[in-house]
mmCIF file of C-alpha atoms in Angstrom:
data_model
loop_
_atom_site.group_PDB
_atom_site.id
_atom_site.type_symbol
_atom_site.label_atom_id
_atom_site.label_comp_id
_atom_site.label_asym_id
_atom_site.label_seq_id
_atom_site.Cartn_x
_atom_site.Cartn_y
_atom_site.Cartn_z
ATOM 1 C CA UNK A 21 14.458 -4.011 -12.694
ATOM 2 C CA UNK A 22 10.953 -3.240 -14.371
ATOM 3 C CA UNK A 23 7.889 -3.514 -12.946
ATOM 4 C CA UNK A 24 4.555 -4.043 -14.872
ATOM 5 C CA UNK A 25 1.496 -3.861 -13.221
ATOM 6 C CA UNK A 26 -0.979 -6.275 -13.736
ATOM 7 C CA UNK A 27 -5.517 -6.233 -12.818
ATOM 8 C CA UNK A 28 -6.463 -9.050 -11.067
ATOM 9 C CA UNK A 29 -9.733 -9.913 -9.100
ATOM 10 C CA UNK A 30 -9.593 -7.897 -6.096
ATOM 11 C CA UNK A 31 -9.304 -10.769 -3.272
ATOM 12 C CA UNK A 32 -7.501 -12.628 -5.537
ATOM 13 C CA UNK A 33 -4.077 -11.244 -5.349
ATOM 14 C CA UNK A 34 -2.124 -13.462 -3.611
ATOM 15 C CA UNK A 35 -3.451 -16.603 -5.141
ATOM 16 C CA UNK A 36 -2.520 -14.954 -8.486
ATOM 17 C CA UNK A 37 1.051 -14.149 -7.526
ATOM 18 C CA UNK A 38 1.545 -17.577 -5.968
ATOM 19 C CA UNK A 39 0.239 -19.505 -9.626
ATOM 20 C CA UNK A 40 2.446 -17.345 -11.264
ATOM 21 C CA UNK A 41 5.070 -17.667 -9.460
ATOM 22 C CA UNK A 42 5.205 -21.611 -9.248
ATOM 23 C CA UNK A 43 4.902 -21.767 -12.769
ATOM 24 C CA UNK A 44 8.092 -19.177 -13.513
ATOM 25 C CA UNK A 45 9.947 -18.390 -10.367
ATOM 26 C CA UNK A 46 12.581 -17.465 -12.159
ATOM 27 C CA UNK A 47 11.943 -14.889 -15.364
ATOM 28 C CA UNK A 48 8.854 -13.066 -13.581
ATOM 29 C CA UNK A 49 8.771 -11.985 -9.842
ATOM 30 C CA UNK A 50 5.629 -11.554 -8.830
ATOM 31 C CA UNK A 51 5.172 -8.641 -6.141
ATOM 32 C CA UNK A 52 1.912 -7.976 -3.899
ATOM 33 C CA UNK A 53 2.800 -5.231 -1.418
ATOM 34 C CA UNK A 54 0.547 -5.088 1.712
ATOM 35 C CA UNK A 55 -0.101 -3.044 4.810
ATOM 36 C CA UNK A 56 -1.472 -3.851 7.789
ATOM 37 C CA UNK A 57 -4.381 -2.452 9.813
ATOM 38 C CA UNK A 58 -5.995 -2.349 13.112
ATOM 39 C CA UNK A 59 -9.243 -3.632 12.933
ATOM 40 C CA UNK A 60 -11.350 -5.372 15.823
ATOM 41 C CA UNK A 61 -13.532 -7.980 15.793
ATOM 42 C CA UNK A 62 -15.031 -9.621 18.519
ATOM 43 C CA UNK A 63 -14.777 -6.777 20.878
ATOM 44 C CA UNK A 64 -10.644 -7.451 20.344
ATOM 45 C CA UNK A 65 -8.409 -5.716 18.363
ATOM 46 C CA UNK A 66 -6.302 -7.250 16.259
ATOM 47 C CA UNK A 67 -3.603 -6.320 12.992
ATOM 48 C CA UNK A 68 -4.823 -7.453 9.391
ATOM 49 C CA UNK A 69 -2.706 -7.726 6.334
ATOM 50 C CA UNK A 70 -4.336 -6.086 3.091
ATOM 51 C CA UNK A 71 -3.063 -5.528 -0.405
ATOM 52 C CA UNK A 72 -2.076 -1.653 -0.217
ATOM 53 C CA UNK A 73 -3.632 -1.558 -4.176
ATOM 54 C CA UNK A 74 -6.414 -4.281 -4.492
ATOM 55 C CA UNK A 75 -6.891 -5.366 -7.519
ATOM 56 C CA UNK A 76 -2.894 -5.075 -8.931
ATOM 57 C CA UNK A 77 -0.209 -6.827 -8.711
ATOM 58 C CA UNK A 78 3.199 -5.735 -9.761
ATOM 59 C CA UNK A 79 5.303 -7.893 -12.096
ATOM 60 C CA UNK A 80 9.289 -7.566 -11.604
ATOM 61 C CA UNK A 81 11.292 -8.635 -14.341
ATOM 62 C CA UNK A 82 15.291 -8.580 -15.079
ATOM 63 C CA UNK A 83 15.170 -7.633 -18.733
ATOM 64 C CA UNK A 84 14.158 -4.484 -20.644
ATOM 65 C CA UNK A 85 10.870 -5.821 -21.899
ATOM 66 C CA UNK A 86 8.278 -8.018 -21.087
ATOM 67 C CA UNK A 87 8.141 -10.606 -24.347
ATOM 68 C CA UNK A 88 5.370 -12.328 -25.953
ATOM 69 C CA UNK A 89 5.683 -15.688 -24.196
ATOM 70 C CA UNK A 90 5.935 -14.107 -20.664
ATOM 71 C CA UNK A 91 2.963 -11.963 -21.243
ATOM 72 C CA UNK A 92 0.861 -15.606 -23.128
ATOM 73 C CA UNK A 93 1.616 -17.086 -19.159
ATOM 74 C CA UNK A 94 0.490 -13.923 -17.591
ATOM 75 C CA UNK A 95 -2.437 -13.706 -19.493
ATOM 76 C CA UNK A 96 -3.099 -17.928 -19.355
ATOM 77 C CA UNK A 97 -2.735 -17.287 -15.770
ATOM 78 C CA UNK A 98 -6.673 -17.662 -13.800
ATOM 79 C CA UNK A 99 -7.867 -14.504 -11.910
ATOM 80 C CA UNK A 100 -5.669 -12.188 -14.604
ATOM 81 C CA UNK A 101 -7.775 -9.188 -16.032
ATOM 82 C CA UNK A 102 -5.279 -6.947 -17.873
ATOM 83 C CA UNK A 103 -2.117 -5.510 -18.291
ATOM 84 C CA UNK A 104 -2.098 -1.411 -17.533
ATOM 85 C CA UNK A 105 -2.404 0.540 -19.273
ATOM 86 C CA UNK A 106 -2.903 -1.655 -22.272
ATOM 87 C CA UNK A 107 -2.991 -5.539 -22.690
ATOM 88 C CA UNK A 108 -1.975 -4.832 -26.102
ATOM 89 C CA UNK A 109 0.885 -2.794 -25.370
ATOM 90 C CA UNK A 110 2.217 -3.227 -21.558
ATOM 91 C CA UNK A 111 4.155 -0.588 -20.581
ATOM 92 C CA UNK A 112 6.399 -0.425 -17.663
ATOM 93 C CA UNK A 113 5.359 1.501 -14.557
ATOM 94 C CA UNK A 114 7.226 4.996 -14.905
ATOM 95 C CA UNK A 115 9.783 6.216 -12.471
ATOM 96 C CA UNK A 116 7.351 8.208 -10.226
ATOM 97 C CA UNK A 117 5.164 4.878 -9.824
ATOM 98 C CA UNK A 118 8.638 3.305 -9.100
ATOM 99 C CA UNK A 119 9.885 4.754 -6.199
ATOM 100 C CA UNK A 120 6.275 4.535 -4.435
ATOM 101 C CA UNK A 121 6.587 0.614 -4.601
ATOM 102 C CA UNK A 122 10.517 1.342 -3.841
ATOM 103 C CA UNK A 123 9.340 3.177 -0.602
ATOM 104 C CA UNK A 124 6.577 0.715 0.606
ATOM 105 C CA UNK A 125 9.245 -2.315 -0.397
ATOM 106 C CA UNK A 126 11.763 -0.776 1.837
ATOM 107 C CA UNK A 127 9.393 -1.808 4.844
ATOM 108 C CA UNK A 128 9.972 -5.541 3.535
ATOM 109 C CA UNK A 129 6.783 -7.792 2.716
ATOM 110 C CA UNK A 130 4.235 -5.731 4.683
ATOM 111 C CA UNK A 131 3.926 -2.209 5.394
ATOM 112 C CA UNK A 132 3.734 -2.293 9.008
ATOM 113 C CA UNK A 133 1.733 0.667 11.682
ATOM 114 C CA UNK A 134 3.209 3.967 11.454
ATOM 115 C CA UNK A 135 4.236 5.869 14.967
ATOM 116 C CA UNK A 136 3.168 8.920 14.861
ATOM 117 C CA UNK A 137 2.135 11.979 17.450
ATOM 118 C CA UNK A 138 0.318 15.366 17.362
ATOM 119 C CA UNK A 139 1.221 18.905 17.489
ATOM 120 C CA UNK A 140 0.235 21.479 19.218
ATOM 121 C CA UNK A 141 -2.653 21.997 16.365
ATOM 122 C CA UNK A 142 -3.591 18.572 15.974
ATOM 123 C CA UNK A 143 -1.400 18.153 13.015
ATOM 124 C CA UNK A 144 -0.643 14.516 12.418
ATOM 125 C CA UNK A 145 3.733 14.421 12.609
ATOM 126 C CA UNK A 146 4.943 10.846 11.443
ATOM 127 C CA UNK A 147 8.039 9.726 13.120
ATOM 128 C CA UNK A 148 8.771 6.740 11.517
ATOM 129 C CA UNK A 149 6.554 3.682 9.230
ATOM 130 C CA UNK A 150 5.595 3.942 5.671
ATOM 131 C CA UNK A 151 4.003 7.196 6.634
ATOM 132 C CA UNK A 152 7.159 9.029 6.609
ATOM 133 C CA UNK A 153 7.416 11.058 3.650
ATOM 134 C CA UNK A 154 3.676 10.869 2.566
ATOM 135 C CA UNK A 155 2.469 13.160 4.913
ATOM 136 C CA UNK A 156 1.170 15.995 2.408
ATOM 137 C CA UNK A 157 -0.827 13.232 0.859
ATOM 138 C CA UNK A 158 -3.044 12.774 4.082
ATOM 139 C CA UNK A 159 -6.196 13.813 3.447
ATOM 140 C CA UNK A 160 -7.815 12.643 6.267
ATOM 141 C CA UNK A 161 -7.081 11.357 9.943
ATOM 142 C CA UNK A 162 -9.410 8.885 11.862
ATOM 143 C CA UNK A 163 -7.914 8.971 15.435
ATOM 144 C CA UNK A 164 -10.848 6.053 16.389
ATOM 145 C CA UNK A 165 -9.790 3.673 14.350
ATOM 146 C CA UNK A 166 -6.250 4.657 14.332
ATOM 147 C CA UNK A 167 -6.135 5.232 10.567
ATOM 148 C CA UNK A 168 -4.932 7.625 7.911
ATOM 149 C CA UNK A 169 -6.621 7.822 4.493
ATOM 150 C CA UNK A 170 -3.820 8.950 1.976
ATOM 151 C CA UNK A 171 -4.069 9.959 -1.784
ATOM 152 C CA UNK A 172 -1.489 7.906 -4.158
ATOM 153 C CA UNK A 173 -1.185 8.450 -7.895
ATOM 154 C CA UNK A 174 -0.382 5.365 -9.659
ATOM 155 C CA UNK A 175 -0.228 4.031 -12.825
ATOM 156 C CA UNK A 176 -2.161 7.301 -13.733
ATOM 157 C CA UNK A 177 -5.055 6.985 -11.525
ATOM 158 C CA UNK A 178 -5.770 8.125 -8.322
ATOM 159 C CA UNK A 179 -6.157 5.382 -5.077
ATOM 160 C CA UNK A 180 -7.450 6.190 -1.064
ATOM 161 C CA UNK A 181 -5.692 3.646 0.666
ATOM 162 C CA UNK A 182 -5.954 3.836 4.771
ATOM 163 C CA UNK A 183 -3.190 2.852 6.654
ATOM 164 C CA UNK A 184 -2.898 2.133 10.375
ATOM 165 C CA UNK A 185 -0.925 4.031 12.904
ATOM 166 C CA UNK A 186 -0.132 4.182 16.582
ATOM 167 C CA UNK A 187 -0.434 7.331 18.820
ATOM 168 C CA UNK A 188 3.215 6.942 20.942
ATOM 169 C CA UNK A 189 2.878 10.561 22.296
ATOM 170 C CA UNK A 190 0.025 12.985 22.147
ATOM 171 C CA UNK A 191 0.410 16.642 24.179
ATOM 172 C CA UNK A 192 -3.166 17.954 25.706
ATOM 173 C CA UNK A 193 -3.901 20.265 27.898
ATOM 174 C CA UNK A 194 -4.818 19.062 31.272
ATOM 175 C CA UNK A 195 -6.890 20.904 33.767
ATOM 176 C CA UNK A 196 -5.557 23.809 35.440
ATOM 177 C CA UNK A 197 -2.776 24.103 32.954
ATOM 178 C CA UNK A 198 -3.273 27.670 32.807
ATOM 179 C CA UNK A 199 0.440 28.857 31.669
ATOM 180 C CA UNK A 200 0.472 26.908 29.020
ATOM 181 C CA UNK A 201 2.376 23.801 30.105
ATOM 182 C CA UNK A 202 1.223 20.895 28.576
ATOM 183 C CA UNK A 203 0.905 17.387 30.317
ATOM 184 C CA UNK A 204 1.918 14.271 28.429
ATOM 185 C CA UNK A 205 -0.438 11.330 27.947
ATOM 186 C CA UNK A 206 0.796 7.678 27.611
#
């Protein structure tokens, strides 16, 4: 299967993918991947679902290429911007770009909160969530909010996307650990 990726309005993404897809279920698939977050509000935390690349969404299609009258209803379609990297000339997303969307489709519609701990240097170690496997793409760690920005090349630009993660084991010292046993915090 290709993928195109398509520009929307950013907020938009869903209500694009959902006209489209009414209109041709079958010959175009339309595919928003999201992640969800930890944010609070009203003194309450709570998980949100946001697109992982605001602004895109990726087109799926069975055949080879995408032809003139699919791309007419793509284009006819409100809240559509432009095809990358050209609306001229759409391209398919190469394979790189591919197995990113292959890894954060693997989690199913939504990228869910990573579990992760810390080593003994406060090195972030990812045990299992769509974090596993980016981890040298981390380029920073907010331990507050329970987030992790990451760098992701796509399409041939670069994104900072932050997704959420849950502390299930974290070693610090406690007091009077003098010989270097560490106690475990829950």
């Amino acid at each position: 299967m290709n993928y195109y990726a398509v520009q929307v309005w950013t907020g938009k993404e869903d209500e694009f993918a959902d006209r489209l897809a009414s209109a041709h279920a079958a010959a175009l698939k339309p595919l928003v991947p999201k992640r969800a977050v930890m944010v609070r509000r009203k003194k309450k935390n709570c998980h949100e679902e946001k697109p992982l690349f605001p602004g895109y969404v990726f087109l799926g299609i069975d055949s080879d290429e995408l032809g003139n009258d699919q791309r007419w209803h793509v284009r006819a379609t409100k809240f559509f911007l432009r095809f990358l990297p050209t609306t001229i000339d759409p391209l398919p997303v190469k394979e790189q770009d591919r197995r990113l969307l292959a890894h954060f489709m693997s989690f199913g519609k939504v990228a869910d909160i990573s579990k992760v701990t810390f080593d003994d240097y406060d090195r972030i170690v990812v045990v299992e969530g769509p974090l596993k496997g980016l981890e040298g793409k981390i380029i920073k760690v907010n331990v507050r909010k329970r987030r992790a920005k990451i760098r992701l090349d796509m399409c041939e630009n670069s994104f900072l996307i932050d997704l959420g993660f849950e502390i299930i084991d974290r070693a610090v010292k406690g007091p009077g650990d003098s010989d270097g046993q560490q106690a475990r915090e829950s």
